[in-house]
CSV table of C-alpha atoms and ligand atoms in Angstrom, one decimal:
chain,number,residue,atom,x,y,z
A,1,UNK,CA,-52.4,45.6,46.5
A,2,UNK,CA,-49.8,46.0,48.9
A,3,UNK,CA,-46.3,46.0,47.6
A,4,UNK,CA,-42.5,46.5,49.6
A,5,UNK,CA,-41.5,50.3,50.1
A,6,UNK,CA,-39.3,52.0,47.2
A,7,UNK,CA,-35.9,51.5,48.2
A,8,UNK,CA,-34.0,55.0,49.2
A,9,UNK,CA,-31.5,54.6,46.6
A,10,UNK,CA,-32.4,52.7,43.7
A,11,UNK,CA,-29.9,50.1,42.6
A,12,UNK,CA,-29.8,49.0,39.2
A,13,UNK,CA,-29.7,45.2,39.2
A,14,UNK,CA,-29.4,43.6,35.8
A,15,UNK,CA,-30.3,40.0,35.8
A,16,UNK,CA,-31.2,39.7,31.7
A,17,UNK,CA,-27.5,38.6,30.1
A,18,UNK,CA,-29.1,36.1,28.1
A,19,UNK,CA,-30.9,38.8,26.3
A,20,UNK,CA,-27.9,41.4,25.8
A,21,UNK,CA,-24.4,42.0,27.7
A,22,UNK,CA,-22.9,45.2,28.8
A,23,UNK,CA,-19.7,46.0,26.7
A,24,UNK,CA,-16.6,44.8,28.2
A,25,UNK,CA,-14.3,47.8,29.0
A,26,UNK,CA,-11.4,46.7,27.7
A,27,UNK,CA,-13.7,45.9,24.4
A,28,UNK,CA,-15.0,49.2,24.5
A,29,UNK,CA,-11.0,50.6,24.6
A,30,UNK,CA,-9.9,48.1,22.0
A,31,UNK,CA,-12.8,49.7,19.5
A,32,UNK,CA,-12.3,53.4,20.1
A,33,UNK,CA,-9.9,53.5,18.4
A,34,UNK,CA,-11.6,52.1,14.8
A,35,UNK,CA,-14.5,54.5,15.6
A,36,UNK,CA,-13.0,57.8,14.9
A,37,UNK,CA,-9.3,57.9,14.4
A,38,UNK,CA,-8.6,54.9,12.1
A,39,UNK,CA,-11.6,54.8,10.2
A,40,UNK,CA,-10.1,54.5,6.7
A,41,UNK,CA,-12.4,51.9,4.6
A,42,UNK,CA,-9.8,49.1,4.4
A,43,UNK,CA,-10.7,48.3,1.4
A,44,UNK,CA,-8.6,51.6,0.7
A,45,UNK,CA,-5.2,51.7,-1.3
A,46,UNK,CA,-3.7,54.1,0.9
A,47,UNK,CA,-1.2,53.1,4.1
A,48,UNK,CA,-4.3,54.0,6.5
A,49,UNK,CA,-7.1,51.6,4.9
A,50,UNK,CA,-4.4,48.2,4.5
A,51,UNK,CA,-4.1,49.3,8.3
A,52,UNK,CA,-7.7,48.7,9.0
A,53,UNK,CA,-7.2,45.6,6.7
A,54,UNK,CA,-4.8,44.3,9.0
A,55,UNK,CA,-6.7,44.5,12.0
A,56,UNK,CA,-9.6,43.2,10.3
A,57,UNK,CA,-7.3,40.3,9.5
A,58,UNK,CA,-5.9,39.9,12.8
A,59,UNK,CA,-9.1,39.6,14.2
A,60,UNK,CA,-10.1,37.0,11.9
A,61,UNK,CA,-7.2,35.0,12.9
A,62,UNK,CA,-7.8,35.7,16.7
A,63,UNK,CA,-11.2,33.9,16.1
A,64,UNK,CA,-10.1,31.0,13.7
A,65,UNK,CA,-8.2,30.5,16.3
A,66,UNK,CA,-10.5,30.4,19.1
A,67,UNK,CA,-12.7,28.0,17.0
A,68,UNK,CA,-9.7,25.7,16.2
A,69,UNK,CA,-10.2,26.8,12.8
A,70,UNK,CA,-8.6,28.0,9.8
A,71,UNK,CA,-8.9,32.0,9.4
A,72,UNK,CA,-11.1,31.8,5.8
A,73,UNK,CA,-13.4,30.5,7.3
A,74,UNK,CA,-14.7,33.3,9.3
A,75,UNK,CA,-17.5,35.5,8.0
A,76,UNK,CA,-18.3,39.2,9.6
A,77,UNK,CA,-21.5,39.4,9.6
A,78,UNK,CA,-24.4,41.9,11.4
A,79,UNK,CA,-24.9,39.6,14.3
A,80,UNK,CA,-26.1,36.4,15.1
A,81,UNK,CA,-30.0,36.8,13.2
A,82,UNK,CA,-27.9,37.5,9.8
A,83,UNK,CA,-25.6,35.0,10.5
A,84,UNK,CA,-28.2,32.0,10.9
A,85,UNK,CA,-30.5,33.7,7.9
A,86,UNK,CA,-27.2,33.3,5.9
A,87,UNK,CA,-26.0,30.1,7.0
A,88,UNK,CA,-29.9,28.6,6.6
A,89,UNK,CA,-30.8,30.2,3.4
A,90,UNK,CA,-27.2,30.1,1.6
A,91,UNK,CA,-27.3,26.3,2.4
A,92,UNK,CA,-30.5,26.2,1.2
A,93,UNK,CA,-30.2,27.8,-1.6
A,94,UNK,CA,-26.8,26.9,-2.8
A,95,UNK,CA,-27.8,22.6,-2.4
A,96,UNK,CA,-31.5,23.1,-3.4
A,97,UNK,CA,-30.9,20.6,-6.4
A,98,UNK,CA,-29.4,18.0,-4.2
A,99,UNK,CA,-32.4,18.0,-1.4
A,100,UNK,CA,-35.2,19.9,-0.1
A,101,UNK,CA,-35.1,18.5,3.5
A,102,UNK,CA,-34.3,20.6,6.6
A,103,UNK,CA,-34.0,19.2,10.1
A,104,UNK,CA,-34.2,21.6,13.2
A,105,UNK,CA,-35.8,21.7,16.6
A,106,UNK,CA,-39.1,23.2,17.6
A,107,UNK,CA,-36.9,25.1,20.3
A,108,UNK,CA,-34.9,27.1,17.6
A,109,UNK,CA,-34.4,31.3,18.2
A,110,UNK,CA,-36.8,32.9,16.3
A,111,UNK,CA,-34.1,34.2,13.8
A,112,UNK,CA,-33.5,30.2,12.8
A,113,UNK,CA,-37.1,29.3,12.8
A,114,UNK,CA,-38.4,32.3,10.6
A,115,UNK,CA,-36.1,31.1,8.0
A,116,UNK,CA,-36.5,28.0,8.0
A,117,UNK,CA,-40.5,28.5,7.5
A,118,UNK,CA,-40.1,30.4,4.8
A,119,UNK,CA,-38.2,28.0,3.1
A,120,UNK,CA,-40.7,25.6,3.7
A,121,UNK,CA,-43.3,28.0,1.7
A,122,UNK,CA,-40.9,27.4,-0.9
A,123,UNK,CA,-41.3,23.8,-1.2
A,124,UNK,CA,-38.7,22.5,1.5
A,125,UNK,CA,-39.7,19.6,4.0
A,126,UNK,CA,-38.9,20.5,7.2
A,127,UNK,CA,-38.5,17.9,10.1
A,128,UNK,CA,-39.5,19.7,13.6
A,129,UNK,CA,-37.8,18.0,16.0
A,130,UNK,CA,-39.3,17.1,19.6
A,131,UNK,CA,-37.5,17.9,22.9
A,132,UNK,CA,-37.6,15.8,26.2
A,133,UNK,CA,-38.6,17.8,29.1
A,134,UNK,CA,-35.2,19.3,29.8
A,135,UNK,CA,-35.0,21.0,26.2
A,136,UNK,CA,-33.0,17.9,25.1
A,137,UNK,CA,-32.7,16.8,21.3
A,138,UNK,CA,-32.9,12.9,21.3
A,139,UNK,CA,-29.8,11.4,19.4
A,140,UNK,CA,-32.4,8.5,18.3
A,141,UNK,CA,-35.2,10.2,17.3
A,142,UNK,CA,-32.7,12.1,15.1
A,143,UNK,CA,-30.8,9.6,13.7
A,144,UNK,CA,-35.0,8.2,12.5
A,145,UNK,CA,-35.3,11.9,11.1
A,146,UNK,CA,-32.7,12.0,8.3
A,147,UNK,CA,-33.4,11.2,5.1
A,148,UNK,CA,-31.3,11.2,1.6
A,149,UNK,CA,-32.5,14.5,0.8
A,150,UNK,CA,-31.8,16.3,3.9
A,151,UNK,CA,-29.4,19.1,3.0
A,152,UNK,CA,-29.1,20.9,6.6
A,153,UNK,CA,-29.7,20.3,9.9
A,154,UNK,CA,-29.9,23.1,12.0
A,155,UNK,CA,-29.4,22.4,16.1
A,156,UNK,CA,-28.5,25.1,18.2
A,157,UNK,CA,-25.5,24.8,21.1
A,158,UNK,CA,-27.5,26.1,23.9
A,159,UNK,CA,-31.8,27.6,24.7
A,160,UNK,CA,-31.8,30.6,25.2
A,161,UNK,CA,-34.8,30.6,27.7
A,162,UNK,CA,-33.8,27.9,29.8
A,163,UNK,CA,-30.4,27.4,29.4
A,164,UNK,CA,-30.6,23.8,28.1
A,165,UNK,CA,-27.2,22.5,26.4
A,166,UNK,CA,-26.8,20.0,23.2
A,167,UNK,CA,-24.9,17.3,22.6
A,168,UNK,CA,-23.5,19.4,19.4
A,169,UNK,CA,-20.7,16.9,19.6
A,170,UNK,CA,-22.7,13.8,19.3
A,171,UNK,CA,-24.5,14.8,17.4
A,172,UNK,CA,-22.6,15.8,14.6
A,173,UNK,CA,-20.1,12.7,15.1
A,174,UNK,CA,-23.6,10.4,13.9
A,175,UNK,CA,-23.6,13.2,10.9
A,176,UNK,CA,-20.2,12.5,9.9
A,177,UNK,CA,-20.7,8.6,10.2
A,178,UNK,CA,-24.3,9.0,8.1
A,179,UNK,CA,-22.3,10.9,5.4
A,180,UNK,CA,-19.8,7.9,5.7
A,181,UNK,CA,-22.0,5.2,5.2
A,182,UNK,CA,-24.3,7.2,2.5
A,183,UNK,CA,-21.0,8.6,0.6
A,184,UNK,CA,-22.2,11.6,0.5
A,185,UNK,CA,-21.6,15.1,1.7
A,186,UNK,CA,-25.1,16.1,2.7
A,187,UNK,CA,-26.5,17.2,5.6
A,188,UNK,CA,-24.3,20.2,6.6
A,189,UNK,CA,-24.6,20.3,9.9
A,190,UNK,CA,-25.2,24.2,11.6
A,191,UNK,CA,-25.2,25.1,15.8
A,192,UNK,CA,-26.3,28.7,16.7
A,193,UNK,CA,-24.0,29.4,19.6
A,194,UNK,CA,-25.2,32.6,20.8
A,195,UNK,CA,-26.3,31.4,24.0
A,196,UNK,CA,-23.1,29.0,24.2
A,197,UNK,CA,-20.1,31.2,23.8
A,198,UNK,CA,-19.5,32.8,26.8
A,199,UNK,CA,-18.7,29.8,28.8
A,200,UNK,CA,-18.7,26.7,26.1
A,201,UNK,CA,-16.0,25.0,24.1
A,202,UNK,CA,-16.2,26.3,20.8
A,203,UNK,CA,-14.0,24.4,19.3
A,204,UNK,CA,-15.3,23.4,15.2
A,205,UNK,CA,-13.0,20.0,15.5
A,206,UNK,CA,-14.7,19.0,18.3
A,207,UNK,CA,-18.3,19.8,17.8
A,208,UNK,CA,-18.0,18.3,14.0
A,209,UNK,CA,-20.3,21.3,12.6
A,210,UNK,CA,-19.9,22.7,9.5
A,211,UNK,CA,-21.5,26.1,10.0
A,212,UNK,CA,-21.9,27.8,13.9
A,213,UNK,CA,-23.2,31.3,14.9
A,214,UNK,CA,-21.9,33.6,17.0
A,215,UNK,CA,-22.9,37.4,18.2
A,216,UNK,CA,-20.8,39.9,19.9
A,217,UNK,CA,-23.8,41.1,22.0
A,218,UNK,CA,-24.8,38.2,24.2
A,219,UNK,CA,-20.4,37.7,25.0
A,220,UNK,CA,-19.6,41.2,26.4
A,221,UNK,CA,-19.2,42.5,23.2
A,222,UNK,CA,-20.6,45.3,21.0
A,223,UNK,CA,-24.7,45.0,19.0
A,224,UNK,CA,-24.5,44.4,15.2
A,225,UNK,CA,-21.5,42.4,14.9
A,226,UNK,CA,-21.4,38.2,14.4
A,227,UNK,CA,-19.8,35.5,13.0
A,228,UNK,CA,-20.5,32.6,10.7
A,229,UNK,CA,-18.0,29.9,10.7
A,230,UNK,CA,-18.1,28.4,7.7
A,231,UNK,CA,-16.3,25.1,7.4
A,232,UNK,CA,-13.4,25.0,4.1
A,233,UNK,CA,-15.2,23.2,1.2
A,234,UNK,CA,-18.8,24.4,2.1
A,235,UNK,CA,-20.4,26.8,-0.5
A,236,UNK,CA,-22.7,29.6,0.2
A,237,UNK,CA,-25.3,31.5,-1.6
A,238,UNK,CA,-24.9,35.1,-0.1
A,239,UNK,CA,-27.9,36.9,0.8
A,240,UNK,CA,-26.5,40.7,0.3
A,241,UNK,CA,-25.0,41.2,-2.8
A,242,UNK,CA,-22.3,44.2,-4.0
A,243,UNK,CA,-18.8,45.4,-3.4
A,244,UNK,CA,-17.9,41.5,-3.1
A,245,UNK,CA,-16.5,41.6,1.0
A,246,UNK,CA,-16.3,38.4,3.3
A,247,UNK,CA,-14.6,36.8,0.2
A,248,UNK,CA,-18.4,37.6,-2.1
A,249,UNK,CA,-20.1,36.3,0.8
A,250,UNK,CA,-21.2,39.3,2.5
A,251,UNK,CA,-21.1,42.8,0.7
A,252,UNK,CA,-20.6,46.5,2.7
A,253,UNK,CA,-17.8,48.0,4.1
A,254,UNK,CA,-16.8,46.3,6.9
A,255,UNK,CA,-17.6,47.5,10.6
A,256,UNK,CA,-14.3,47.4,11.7
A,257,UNK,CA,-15.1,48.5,15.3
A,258,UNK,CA,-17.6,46.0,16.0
A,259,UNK,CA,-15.0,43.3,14.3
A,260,UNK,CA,-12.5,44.1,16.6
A,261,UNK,CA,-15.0,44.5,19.6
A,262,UNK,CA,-16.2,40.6,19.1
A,263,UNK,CA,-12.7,39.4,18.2
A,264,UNK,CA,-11.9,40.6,21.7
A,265,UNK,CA,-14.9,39.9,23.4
A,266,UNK,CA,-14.1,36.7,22.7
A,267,UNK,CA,-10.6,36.4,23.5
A,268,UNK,CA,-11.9,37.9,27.0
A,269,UNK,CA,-14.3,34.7,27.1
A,270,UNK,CA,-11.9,32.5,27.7
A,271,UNK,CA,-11.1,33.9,31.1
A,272,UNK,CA,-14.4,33.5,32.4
A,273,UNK,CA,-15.3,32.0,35.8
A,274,UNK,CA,-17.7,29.8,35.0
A,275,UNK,CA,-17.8,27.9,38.8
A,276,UNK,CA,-18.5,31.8,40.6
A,277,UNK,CA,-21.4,32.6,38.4
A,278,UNK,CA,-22.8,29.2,39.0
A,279,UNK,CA,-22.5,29.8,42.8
A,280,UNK,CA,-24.4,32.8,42.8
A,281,UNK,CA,-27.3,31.8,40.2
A,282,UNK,CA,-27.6,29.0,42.6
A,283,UNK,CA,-28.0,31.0,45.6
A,284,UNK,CA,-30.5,32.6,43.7
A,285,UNK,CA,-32.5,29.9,43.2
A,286,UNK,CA,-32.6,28.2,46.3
A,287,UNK,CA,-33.3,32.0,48.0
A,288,UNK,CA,-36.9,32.0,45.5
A,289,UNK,CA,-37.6,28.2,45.8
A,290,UNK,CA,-37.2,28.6,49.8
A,291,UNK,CA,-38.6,32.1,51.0
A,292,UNK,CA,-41.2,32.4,47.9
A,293,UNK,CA,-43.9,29.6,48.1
A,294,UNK,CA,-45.5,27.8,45.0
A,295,UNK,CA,-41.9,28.9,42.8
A,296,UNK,CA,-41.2,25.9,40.0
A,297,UNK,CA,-37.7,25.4,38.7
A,298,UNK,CA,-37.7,25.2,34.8
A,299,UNK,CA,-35.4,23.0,32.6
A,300,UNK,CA,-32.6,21.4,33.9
A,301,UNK,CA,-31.1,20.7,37.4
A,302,UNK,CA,-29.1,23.7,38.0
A,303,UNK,CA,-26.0,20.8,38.9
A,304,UNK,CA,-26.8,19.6,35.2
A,305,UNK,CA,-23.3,20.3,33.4
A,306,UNK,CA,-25.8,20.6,30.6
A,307,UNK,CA,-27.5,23.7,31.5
A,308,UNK,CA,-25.9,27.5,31.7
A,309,UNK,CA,-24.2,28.4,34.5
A,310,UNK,CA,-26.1,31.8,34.5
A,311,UNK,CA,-29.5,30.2,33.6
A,312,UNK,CA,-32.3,30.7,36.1
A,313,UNK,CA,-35.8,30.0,34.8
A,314,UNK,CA,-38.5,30.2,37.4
A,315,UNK,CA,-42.2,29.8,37.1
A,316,UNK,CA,-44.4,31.5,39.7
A,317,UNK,CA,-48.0,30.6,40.1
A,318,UNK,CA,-50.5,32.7,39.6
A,319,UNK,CA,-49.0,35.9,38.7
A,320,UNK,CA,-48.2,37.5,35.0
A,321,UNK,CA,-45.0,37.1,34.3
A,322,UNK,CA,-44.9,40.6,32.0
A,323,UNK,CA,-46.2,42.9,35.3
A,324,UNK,CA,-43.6,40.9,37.2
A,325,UNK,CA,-41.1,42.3,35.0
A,326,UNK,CA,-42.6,45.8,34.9
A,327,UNK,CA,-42.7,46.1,38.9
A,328,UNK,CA,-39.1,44.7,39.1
A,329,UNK,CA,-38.3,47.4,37.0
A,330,UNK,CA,-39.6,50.0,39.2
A,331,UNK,CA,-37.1,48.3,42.1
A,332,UNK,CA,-34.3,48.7,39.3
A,333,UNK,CA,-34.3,45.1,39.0
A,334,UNK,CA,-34.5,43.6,35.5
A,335,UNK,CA,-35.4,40.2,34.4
A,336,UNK,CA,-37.6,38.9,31.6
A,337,UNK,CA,-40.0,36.7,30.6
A,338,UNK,CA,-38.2,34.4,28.0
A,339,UNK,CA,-36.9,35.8,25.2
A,340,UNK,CA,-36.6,39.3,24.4
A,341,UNK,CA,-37.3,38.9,21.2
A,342,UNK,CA,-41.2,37.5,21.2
A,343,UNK,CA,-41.7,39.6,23.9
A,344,UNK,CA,-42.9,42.5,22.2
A,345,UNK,CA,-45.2,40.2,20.5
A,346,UNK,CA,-46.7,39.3,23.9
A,347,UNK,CA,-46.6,35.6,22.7
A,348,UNK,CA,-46.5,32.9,25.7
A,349,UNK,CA,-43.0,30.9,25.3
A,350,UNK,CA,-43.5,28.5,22.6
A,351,UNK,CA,-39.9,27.1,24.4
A,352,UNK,CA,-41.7,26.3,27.5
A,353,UNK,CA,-44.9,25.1,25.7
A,354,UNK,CA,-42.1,22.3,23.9
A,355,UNK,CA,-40.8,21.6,27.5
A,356,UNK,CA,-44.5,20.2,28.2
A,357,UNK,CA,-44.9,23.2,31.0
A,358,UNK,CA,-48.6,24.1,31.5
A,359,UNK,CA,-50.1,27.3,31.1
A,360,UNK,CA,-50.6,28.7,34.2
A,361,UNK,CA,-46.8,28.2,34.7
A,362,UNK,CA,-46.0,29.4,31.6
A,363,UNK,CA,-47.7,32.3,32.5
A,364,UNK,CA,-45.7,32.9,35.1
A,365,UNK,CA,-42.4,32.2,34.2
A,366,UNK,CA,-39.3,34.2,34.9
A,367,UNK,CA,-35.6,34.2,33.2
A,368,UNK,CA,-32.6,35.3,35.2
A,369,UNK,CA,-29.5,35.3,33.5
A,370,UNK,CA,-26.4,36.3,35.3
A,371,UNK,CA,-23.3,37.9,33.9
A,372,UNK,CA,-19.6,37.5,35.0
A,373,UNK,CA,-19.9,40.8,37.4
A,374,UNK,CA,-23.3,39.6,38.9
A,375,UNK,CA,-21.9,40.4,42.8
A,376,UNK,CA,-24.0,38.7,45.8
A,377,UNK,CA,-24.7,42.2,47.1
A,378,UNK,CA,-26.9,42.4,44.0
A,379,UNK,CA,-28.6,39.2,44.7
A,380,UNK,CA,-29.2,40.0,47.8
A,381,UNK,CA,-30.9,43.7,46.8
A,382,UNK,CA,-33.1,41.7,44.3
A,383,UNK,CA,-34.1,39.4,47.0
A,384,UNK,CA,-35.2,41.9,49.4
A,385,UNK,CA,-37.9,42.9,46.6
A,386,UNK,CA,-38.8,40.1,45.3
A,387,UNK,CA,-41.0,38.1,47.6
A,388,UNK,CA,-43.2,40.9,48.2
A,389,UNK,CA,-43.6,42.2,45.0
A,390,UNK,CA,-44.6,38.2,44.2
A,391,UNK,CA,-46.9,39.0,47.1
A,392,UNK,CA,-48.2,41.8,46.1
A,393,UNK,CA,-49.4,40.4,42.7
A,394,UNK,CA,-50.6,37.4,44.0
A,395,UNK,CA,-52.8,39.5,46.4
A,396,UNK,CA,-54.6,41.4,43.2
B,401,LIG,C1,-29.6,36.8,20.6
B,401,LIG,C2,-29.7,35.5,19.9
B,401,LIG,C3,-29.7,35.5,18.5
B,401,LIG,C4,-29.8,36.8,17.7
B,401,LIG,O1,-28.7,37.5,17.7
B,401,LIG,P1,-28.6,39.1,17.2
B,401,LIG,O2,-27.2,39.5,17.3
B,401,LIG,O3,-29.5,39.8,18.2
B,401,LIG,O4,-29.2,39.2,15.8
B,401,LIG,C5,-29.7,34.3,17.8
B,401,LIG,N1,-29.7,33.1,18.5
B,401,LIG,C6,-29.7,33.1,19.8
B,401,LIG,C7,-29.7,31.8,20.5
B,401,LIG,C8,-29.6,34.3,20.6
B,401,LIG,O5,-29.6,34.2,21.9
């Protein structure tokens, strides 16, 4: 095996957004504040706790209003696997008597999915639904799925592994037409947005859903914070029960820090440059899929306004995608195989698998995800690595 020479000073490339951002500084500043000096529980009498009420408050409106929303109808939550447990399994459980059908996609996060199965131990019917090769719900084969007892229908914005978008909109205008023409109120209609906020329209008007997730971690904000939007009208059955916070709907004292943190992580959002990071995640495609032979392009065409600016998913042959990774690393260059959160499992990407990908370039596959920092110069440093670590591996 023959790999390049260590560089002489190790950079530290981070090409893995889609699995966790780093904290925006002016998030971080905005928080320190609600860390140690006000830290009164604003559930508090006293002058310093309705302070912390009030920026609790405040940041609740900053959201609503980001979402095109009304403030009560955003829920704290501990990030986005709580809120789609408690947007799943408080439909779920709240409805139960009007339906037992659930309609998702076989490309779900893991934290929708899991769920979602076990409600089906419980006795719901769960329709699975197929993706074209891009990672694309089809409208039709939908529209064919729902039934008079489906109570939910849970789609989410954007993959997370390849970086495929949804036509949320659509989608949930053919709900609101069904519920028209059935007069009912069923199915609810839920997006998880993780993937989606940091350079998506999140407006709730537009996109017709009833329920969305969001996380502060994968938008420049802090780890253990979310939202669940929850539209005016729809009832919950909360999963953790006590003090009676998020209006009953979530218990515990609220983590004021992290509320502010994603309230302005958010706000910051807004202000991304979506057209520079989709220069320089195309740069670094066409640099793999011209210097590195036998390189496949996974998902969408990267001039597709339906996949993620910062999305690169790249399969190379013959080569294990995990000691990629791990030699990367030893380059200060880190990437991952999929999604962070099967990896540990060392499961091949059931995402792929959907995508009708085969498994030798499964095997191989690669997800770069770009932030709104990502400079050339680190392009560049990962590029001078990567070919011959590819080479190296492929020489084993
Ligand atoms: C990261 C992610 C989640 C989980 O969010 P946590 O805050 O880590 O619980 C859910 N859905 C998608 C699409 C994600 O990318």
């Amino acid at each position: 095996m023959k790999f390049p020479e260590k560089p002489k000073t190790k950079k530290q490339v981070y090409l893995d957004n889609a699995a966790t951002t780093q904290v925006d500084f002016e998030v971080q500043k905005e928080m320190e504040k609600y860390i140690s000096e006000s830290f009164a529980n604003p559930s508090a009498l006293y002058a310093t706790g309705q302070e912390t009420r009030k920026v609790i408050d405040q940041s609740r409106k900053t959201i609503a209003k980001i979402l095109s929303s009304q403030t009560d109808t955003v829920v704290f939550t501990s990030g986005g696997t709580e809120s789609n447990n408690l947007a799943i399994f408080g439909i779920a459980r709240k409805y139960q008597n009007s339906g037992k059908h659930i309609i998702t996609t076989r490309i779900e996060h893991p934290s929708v999915l899991e769920p979602i199965k076990q409600l089906e131990k419980q006795g719901f019917e769960v329709t699975y639904l197929k993706v074209d090769q891009n990672g694309q719900v089809n409208t039709k084969e939908f529209l064919e799925a729902l039934r008079e007892d489906t109570i939910l229908v849970s789609i989410m914005y954007a993959n997370n592994e390849i970086g495929t978008i949804n036509q949320i909109d659509k989608i949930g205008r053919e709900i609101l037409k069904w519920r028209k023409n059935q007069k009912t109120q069923f199915p609810y209609f839920h997006t998880d947005a993780c993937q989606a906020a940091c350079t998506l329209d999140l407006s709730v008007e537009r996109l017709h859903v009833d329920l969305l997730t969001l996380n502060g971690s994968k938008i420049y904000g802090p780890k253990g914070v979310g939202v669940l939007y929850k539209r005016r009208g729809v009832e919950l059955e909360p999963l953790v029960f006590g003090g009676g916070q998020e209006s009953g709907l979530r218990s515990g004292t609220e983590n004021t820090a992290g509320i502010v943190g994603i309230s302005k992580a958010l706000e910051l959002v807004e202000k991304t440059k979506k057209e520079d990071i989709k220069k320089l995640r195309d740069y670094l495609a066409q640099e793999i899929l011209e210097k590195i032979p036998n390189t496949k392009l996974n998902g969408l065409e990267l001039d597709s306004e339906k996949r993620l600016v910062n999305n690169l998913n790249i399969s190379f042959a013959g080569i294990e995608a995990e000691a990629l990774v791990l030699y990367l690393d030893e380059y200060g260059i880190m990437c991952s195989t999929g999604s962070a959160c099967s990896t540990g499992k060392r499961e091949k990407s059931y995402v792929l698998k959907e995508i009708g990908l085969n498994k030798e370039n499964i095997k191989g596959s690669i997800r770069f995800t770009l932030e709104k920092n990502t400079t050339k110069e680190e392009i560049d440093y990962a590029m001078e690595y990567l070919p011959g670590v590819v080479e190296g591996l492929r020489s084993v």
